[in-house]
Amino acid sequence: MGGSRKSRILIAAGLLALTTAAPAAAQNGRSGEAEALETRAAALEEVGPAGFSEAASLYRKAADLRIEGDPQAVRDLMKSGKLSFYAGKRDRAIGDLVRAADMALAFGDVLSAATAYLDAGWIANEAGDGARAYALAVKGARLSQSPLIEASQRKVLEARVEGSLVS
């Protein structure tokens, strides 16, 4: 009986190792691919306006390759949103920023979520979509009151609420 139990434990441990090692190895490959896309996107960003649309697309793809909860995915989507806006793709920019905000909020990054919602609201306002701008600004403004946000950060967010900044 003791040997049988020991065998079951060893088999269970082996299965656990297999089921966790494969996704981790796959993610390492995806992370490397995401980093390569980010490097290409940064180079295109340096080209200037002609490279903004493609750079935004690469940052978006890099974000998609990241695992859930990876803060780099939020940063990639925020860059994609900014570059999409500069490339004249306002709806795409808003979508990327809202996705970044939702993702940041899901893992507790209140500052990034508030920033992304407020920037998306600013772009919606620029696009003449007042209702959407208001809804996004309200989300960002509410988050800016979180006790997780320091006073200095809150001041920056309040300036965004007033519609004066897009970073």
PDB file of C-alpha atoms in Angstrom:
ATOM      1  CA  MET A   1       0.000   0.000   0.000  1.00  0.00           C
ATOM      2  CA  GLY A   2       2.847   2.412   0.895  1.00  0.00           C
ATOM      3  CA  GLY A   3       4.562   1.828  -2.456  1.00  0.00           C
ATOM      4  CA  SER A   4       1.350   2.399  -4.361  1.00  0.00           C
ATOM      5  CA  ARG A   5       0.737   5.695  -2.584  1.00  0.00           C
ATOM      6  CA  LYS A   6       4.314   6.773  -3.245  1.00  0.00           C
ATOM      7  CA  SER A   7       3.895   5.925  -6.936  1.00  0.00           C
ATOM      8  CA  ARG A   8       0.698   7.981  -7.154  1.00  0.00           C
ATOM      9  CA  ILE A   9       2.421  10.939  -5.518  1.00  0.00           C
ATOM     10  CA  LEU A  10       5.348  10.710  -7.944  1.00  0.00           C
ATOM     11  CA  ILE A  11       2.990  10.456 -10.921  1.00  0.00           C
ATOM     12  CA  ALA A  12       0.985  13.449  -9.674  1.00  0.00           C
ATOM     13  CA  ALA A  13       4.173  15.453  -9.168  1.00  0.00           C
ATOM     14  CA  GLY A  14       5.349  14.543 -12.660  1.00  0.00           C
ATOM     15  CA  LEU A  15       2.042  15.577 -14.205  1.00  0.00           C
ATOM     16  CA  LEU A  16       2.115  18.850 -12.298  1.00  0.00           C
ATOM     17  CA  ALA A  17       5.617  19.545 -13.565  1.00  0.00           C
ATOM     18  CA  LEU A  18       4.561  18.822 -17.144  1.00  0.00           C
ATOM     19  CA  THR A  19       1.437  20.966 -16.994  1.00  0.00           C
ATOM     20  CA  THR A  20       3.259  23.973 -15.561  1.00  0.00           C
ATOM     21  CA  ALA A  21       6.502  23.694 -17.519  1.00  0.00           C
ATOM     22  CA  ALA A  22       4.912  23.681 -20.975  1.00  0.00           C
ATOM     23  CA  PRO A  23       2.921  26.928 -20.537  1.00  0.00           C
ATOM     24  CA  ALA A  24       5.912  28.604 -18.898  1.00  0.00           C
ATOM     25  CA  ALA A  25       8.171  27.605 -21.783  1.00  0.00           C
ATOM     26  CA  ALA A  26       5.577  28.766 -24.300  1.00  0.00           C
ATOM     27  CA  GLN A  27       5.224  32.090 -22.486  1.00  0.00           C
ATOM     28  CA  ASN A  28       8.982  32.622 -22.505  1.00  0.00           C
ATOM     29  CA  GLY A  29       8.886  32.284 -26.289  1.00  0.00           C
ATOM     30  CA  ARG A  30       5.918  34.631 -26.549  1.00  0.00           C
ATOM     31  CA  SER A  31       7.601  37.133 -24.252  1.00  0.00           C
ATOM     32  CA  GLY A  32      10.672  37.130 -26.480  1.00  0.00           C
ATOM     33  CA  GLU A  33       8.486  37.636 -29.528  1.00  0.00           C
ATOM     34  CA  ALA A  34       6.695  40.515 -27.776  1.00  0.00           C
ATOM     35  CA  GLU A  35      10.024  42.150 -26.943  1.00  0.00           C
ATOM     36  CA  ALA A  36      11.122  41.868 -30.576  1.00  0.00           C
ATOM     37  CA  LEU A  37       7.894  43.559 -31.688  1.00  0.00           C
ATOM     38  CA  GLU A  38       8.409  46.320 -29.110  1.00  0.00           C
ATOM     39  CA  THR A  39      11.932  46.917 -30.407  1.00  0.00           C
ATOM     40  CA  ARG A  40      10.655  47.211 -33.989  1.00  0.00           C
ATOM     41  CA  ALA A  41       7.836  49.501 -32.847  1.00  0.00           C
ATOM     42  CA  ALA A  42      10.238  51.784 -30.987  1.00  0.00           C
ATOM     43  CA  ALA A  43      12.395  52.077 -34.116  1.00  0.00           C
ATOM     44  CA  LEU A  44       9.350  52.989 -36.212  1.00  0.00           C
ATOM     45  CA  GLU A  45       8.298  55.507 -33.591  1.00  0.00           C
ATOM     46  CA  GLU A  46      11.652  57.232 -34.009  1.00  0.00           C
ATOM     47  CA  VAL A  47      11.010  57.591 -37.759  1.00  0.00           C
ATOM     48  CA  GLY A  48       8.233  60.024 -36.942  1.00  0.00           C
ATOM     49  CA  PRO A  49       4.644  60.349 -38.163  1.00  0.00           C
ATOM     50  CA  ALA A  50       5.173  58.030 -41.142  1.00  0.00           C
ATOM     51  CA  GLY A  51       5.900  55.157 -38.750  1.00  0.00           C
ATOM     52  CA  PHE A  52       3.260  55.833 -36.086  1.00  0.00           C
ATOM     53  CA  SER A  53       0.464  53.656 -37.477  1.00  0.00           C
ATOM     54  CA  GLU A  54       2.664  50.593 -37.969  1.00  0.00           C
ATOM     55  CA  ALA A  55       4.367  51.129 -34.603  1.00  0.00           C
ATOM     56  CA  ALA A  56       0.949  51.256 -32.933  1.00  0.00           C
ATOM     57  CA  SER A  57       0.013  47.971 -34.579  1.00  0.00           C
ATOM     58  CA  LEU A  58       3.233  46.322 -33.389  1.00  0.00           C
ATOM     59  CA  TYR A  59       2.721  47.517 -29.807  1.00  0.00           C
ATOM     60  CA  ARG A  60      -0.843  46.157 -29.945  1.00  0.00           C
ATOM     61  CA  LYS A  61       0.430  42.772 -31.168  1.00  0.00           C
ATOM     62  CA  ALA A  62       3.094  42.751 -28.448  1.00  0.00           C
ATOM     63  CA  ALA A  63       0.411  43.373 -25.820  1.00  0.00           C
ATOM     64  CA  ASP A  64      -1.588  40.444 -27.184  1.00  0.00           C
ATOM     65  CA  LEU A  65       1.416  38.153 -26.702  1.00  0.00           C
ATOM     66  CA  ARG A  66       1.824  39.042 -23.027  1.00  0.00           C
ATOM     67  CA  ILE A  67       0.285  36.934 -20.288  1.00  0.00           C
ATOM     68  CA  GLU A  68      -2.742  38.217 -18.419  1.00  0.00           C
ATOM     69  CA  GLY A  69      -1.680  40.615 -15.693  1.00  0.00           C
ATOM     70  CA  ASP A  70       1.644  41.576 -17.286  1.00  0.00           C
ATOM     71  CA  PRO A  71       2.021  45.341 -16.750  1.00  0.00           C
ATOM     72  CA  GLN A  72       4.061  45.585 -19.957  1.00  0.00           C
ATOM     73  CA  ALA A  73       0.892  44.763 -21.912  1.00  0.00           C
ATOM     74  CA  VAL A  74      -0.732  47.853 -20.393  1.00  0.00           C
ATOM     75  CA  ARG A  75       2.265  49.998 -21.354  1.00  0.00           C
ATOM     76  CA  ASP A  76       2.194  48.565 -24.891  1.00  0.00           C
ATOM     77  CA  LEU A  77      -1.505  49.368 -25.276  1.00  0.00           C
ATOM     78  CA  MET A  78      -1.006  52.880 -23.920  1.00  0.00           C
ATOM     79  CA  LYS A  79       1.767  53.449 -26.470  1.00  0.00           C
ATOM     80  CA  SER A  80      -0.420  51.983 -29.192  1.00  0.00           C
ATOM     81  CA  GLY A  81      -3.243  54.304 -28.203  1.00  0.00           C
ATOM     82  CA  LYS A  82      -1.020  57.366 -28.236  1.00  0.00           C
ATOM     83  CA  LEU A  83       0.508  56.497 -31.607  1.00  0.00           C
ATOM     84  CA  SER A  84      -2.870  55.620 -33.113  1.00  0.00           C
ATOM     85  CA  PHE A  85      -4.104  59.061 -32.080  1.00  0.00           C
ATOM     86  CA  TYR A  86      -1.082  60.739 -33.651  1.00  0.00           C
ATOM     87  CA  ALA A  87      -1.674  58.665 -36.807  1.00  0.00           C
ATOM     88  CA  GLY A  88      -5.218  60.038 -36.989  1.00  0.00           C
ATOM     89  CA  LYS A  89      -6.948  56.822 -35.911  1.00  0.00           C
ATOM     90  CA  ARG A  90      -8.993  58.170 -33.030  1.00  0.00           C
ATOM     91  CA  ASP A  91     -11.384  55.229 -32.631  1.00  0.00           C
ATOM     92  CA  ARG A  92      -8.474  52.801 -32.569  1.00  0.00           C
ATOM     93  CA  ALA A  93      -6.692  55.013 -30.035  1.00  0.00           C
ATOM     94  CA  ILE A  94      -9.718  55.100 -27.755  1.00  0.00           C
ATOM     95  CA  GLY A  95     -10.115  51.327 -28.027  1.00  0.00           C
ATOM     96  CA  ASP A  96      -6.473  50.685 -27.141  1.00  0.00           C
ATOM     97  CA  LEU A  97      -6.566  53.079 -24.196  1.00  0.00           C
ATOM     98  CA  VAL A  98      -9.810  51.669 -22.807  1.00  0.00           C
ATOM     99  CA  ARG A  99      -8.411  48.149 -23.150  1.00  0.00           C
ATOM    100  CA  ALA A 100      -5.239  49.273 -21.338  1.00  0.00           C
ATOM    101  CA  ALA A 101      -7.325  50.870 -18.581  1.00  0.00           C
ATOM    102  CA  ASP A 102      -9.505  47.794 -18.132  1.00  0.00           C
ATOM    103  CA  MET A 103      -6.446  45.552 -18.036  1.00  0.00           C
ATOM    104  CA  ALA A 104      -4.625  47.782 -15.532  1.00  0.00           C
ATOM    105  CA  LEU A 105      -7.660  47.958 -13.297  1.00  0.00           C
ATOM    106  CA  ALA A 106      -8.060  44.173 -13.387  1.00  0.00           C
ATOM    107  CA  PHE A 107      -4.719  43.733 -11.638  1.00  0.00           C
ATOM    108  CA  GLY A 108      -4.883  46.775  -9.369  1.00  0.00           C
ATOM    109  CA  ASP A 109      -2.857  49.409 -11.226  1.00  0.00           C
ATOM    110  CA  VAL A 110      -5.256  52.253 -10.439  1.00  0.00           C
ATOM    111  CA  LEU A 111      -2.919  55.018 -11.618  1.00  0.00           C
ATOM    112  CA  SER A 112      -2.425  53.527 -15.090  1.00  0.00           C
ATOM    113  CA  ALA A 113      -6.142  52.772 -15.364  1.00  0.00           C
ATOM    114  CA  ALA A 114      -7.130  56.335 -14.457  1.00  0.00           C
ATOM    115  CA  THR A 115      -4.542  57.788 -16.839  1.00  0.00           C
ATOM    116  CA  ALA A 116      -5.673  55.616 -19.743  1.00  0.00           C
ATOM    117  CA  TYR A 117      -9.386  56.325 -19.173  1.00  0.00           C
ATOM    118  CA  LEU A 118      -8.735  60.061 -19.001  1.00  0.00           C
ATOM    119  CA  ASP A 119      -6.592  60.055 -22.137  1.00  0.00           C
ATOM    120  CA  ALA A 120      -9.250  58.027 -23.964  1.00  0.00           C
ATOM    121  CA  GLY A 121     -11.829  60.565 -22.806  1.00  0.00           C
ATOM    122  CA  TRP A 122      -9.722  63.444 -24.092  1.00  0.00           C
ATOM    123  CA  ILE A 123      -9.458  61.769 -27.501  1.00  0.00           C
ATOM    124  CA  ALA A 124     -13.202  61.060 -27.548  1.00  0.00           C
ATOM    125  CA  ASN A 125     -13.781  64.750 -26.850  1.00  0.00           C
ATOM    126  CA  GLU A 126     -11.426  65.684 -29.701  1.00  0.00           C
ATOM    127  CA  ALA A 127     -13.422  63.337 -31.943  1.00  0.00           C
ATOM    128  CA  GLY A 128     -16.627  65.150 -31.005  1.00  0.00           C
ATOM    129  CA  ASP A 129     -18.070  62.248 -29.019  1.00  0.00           C
ATOM    130  CA  GLY A 130     -19.128  64.159 -25.924  1.00  0.00           C
ATOM    131  CA  ALA A 131     -21.108  61.353 -24.307  1.00  0.00           C
ATOM    132  CA  ARG A 132     -18.242  58.895 -24.583  1.00  0.00           C
ATOM    133  CA  ALA A 133     -15.753  61.536 -23.458  1.00  0.00           C
ATOM    134  CA  TYR A 134     -17.855  62.252 -20.384  1.00  0.00           C
ATOM    135  CA  ALA A 135     -18.267  58.564 -19.481  1.00  0.00           C
ATOM    136  CA  LEU A 136     -14.530  57.917 -19.766  1.00  0.00           C
ATOM    137  CA  ALA A 137     -13.642  61.093 -17.858  1.00  0.00           C
ATOM    138  CA  VAL A 138     -15.985  60.081 -15.032  1.00  0.00           C
ATOM    139  CA  LYS A 139     -14.302  56.655 -14.801  1.00  0.00           C
ATOM    140  CA  GLY A 140     -10.869  58.255 -14.682  1.00  0.00           C
ATOM    141  CA  ALA A 141     -11.932  60.951 -12.220  1.00  0.00           C
ATOM    142  CA  ARG A 142     -13.410  58.383  -9.847  1.00  0.00           C
ATOM    143  CA  LEU A 143     -10.255  56.317  -9.941  1.00  0.00           C
ATOM    144  CA  SER A 144      -8.159  59.433  -9.319  1.00  0.00           C
ATOM    145  CA  GLN A 145      -9.755  59.656  -5.872  1.00  0.00           C
ATOM    146  CA  SER A 146      -8.455  56.227  -4.872  1.00  0.00           C
ATOM    147  CA  PRO A 147      -6.450  56.095  -1.643  1.00  0.00           C
ATOM    148  CA  LEU A 148      -3.873  54.146  -3.664  1.00  0.00           C
ATOM    149  CA  ILE A 149      -2.986  57.317  -5.562  1.00  0.00           C
ATOM    150  CA  GLU A 150      -0.581  59.818  -4.016  1.00  0.00           C
ATOM    151  CA  ALA A 151      -1.403  63.527  -3.844  1.00  0.00           C
ATOM    152  CA  SER A 152       1.183  64.438  -6.509  1.00  0.00           C
ATOM    153  CA  GLN A 153      -0.209  61.800  -8.872  1.00  0.00           C
ATOM    154  CA  ARG A 154      -3.752  63.011  -8.168  1.00  0.00           C
ATOM    155  CA  LYS A 155      -2.805  66.540  -9.280  1.00  0.00           C
ATOM    156  CA  VAL A 156      -1.558  65.215 -12.618  1.00  0.00           C
ATOM    157  CA  LEU A 157      -4.767  63.223 -13.053  1.00  0.00           C
ATOM    158  CA  GLU A 158      -6.886  66.255 -12.178  1.00  0.00           C
ATOM    159  CA  ALA A 159      -5.143  68.181 -14.962  1.00  0.00           C
ATOM    160  CA  ARG A 160      -6.127  65.359 -17.320  1.00  0.00           C
ATOM    161  CA  VAL A 161      -9.715  65.581 -16.099  1.00  0.00           C
ATOM    162  CA  GLU A 162      -9.677  69.205 -17.166  1.00  0.00           C
ATOM    163  CA  GLY A 163      -8.671  67.983 -20.627  1.00  0.00           C
ATOM    164  CA  SER A 164      -5.316  69.685 -20.761  1.00  0.00           C
ATOM    165  CA  LEU A 165      -2.989  66.704 -21.196  1.00  0.00           C
ATOM    166  CA  VAL A 166      -2.416  63.682 -23.408  1.00  0.00           C
ATOM    167  CA  SER A 167       0.783  61.829 -22.619  1.00  0.00           C
TER     168      SER A 167
END
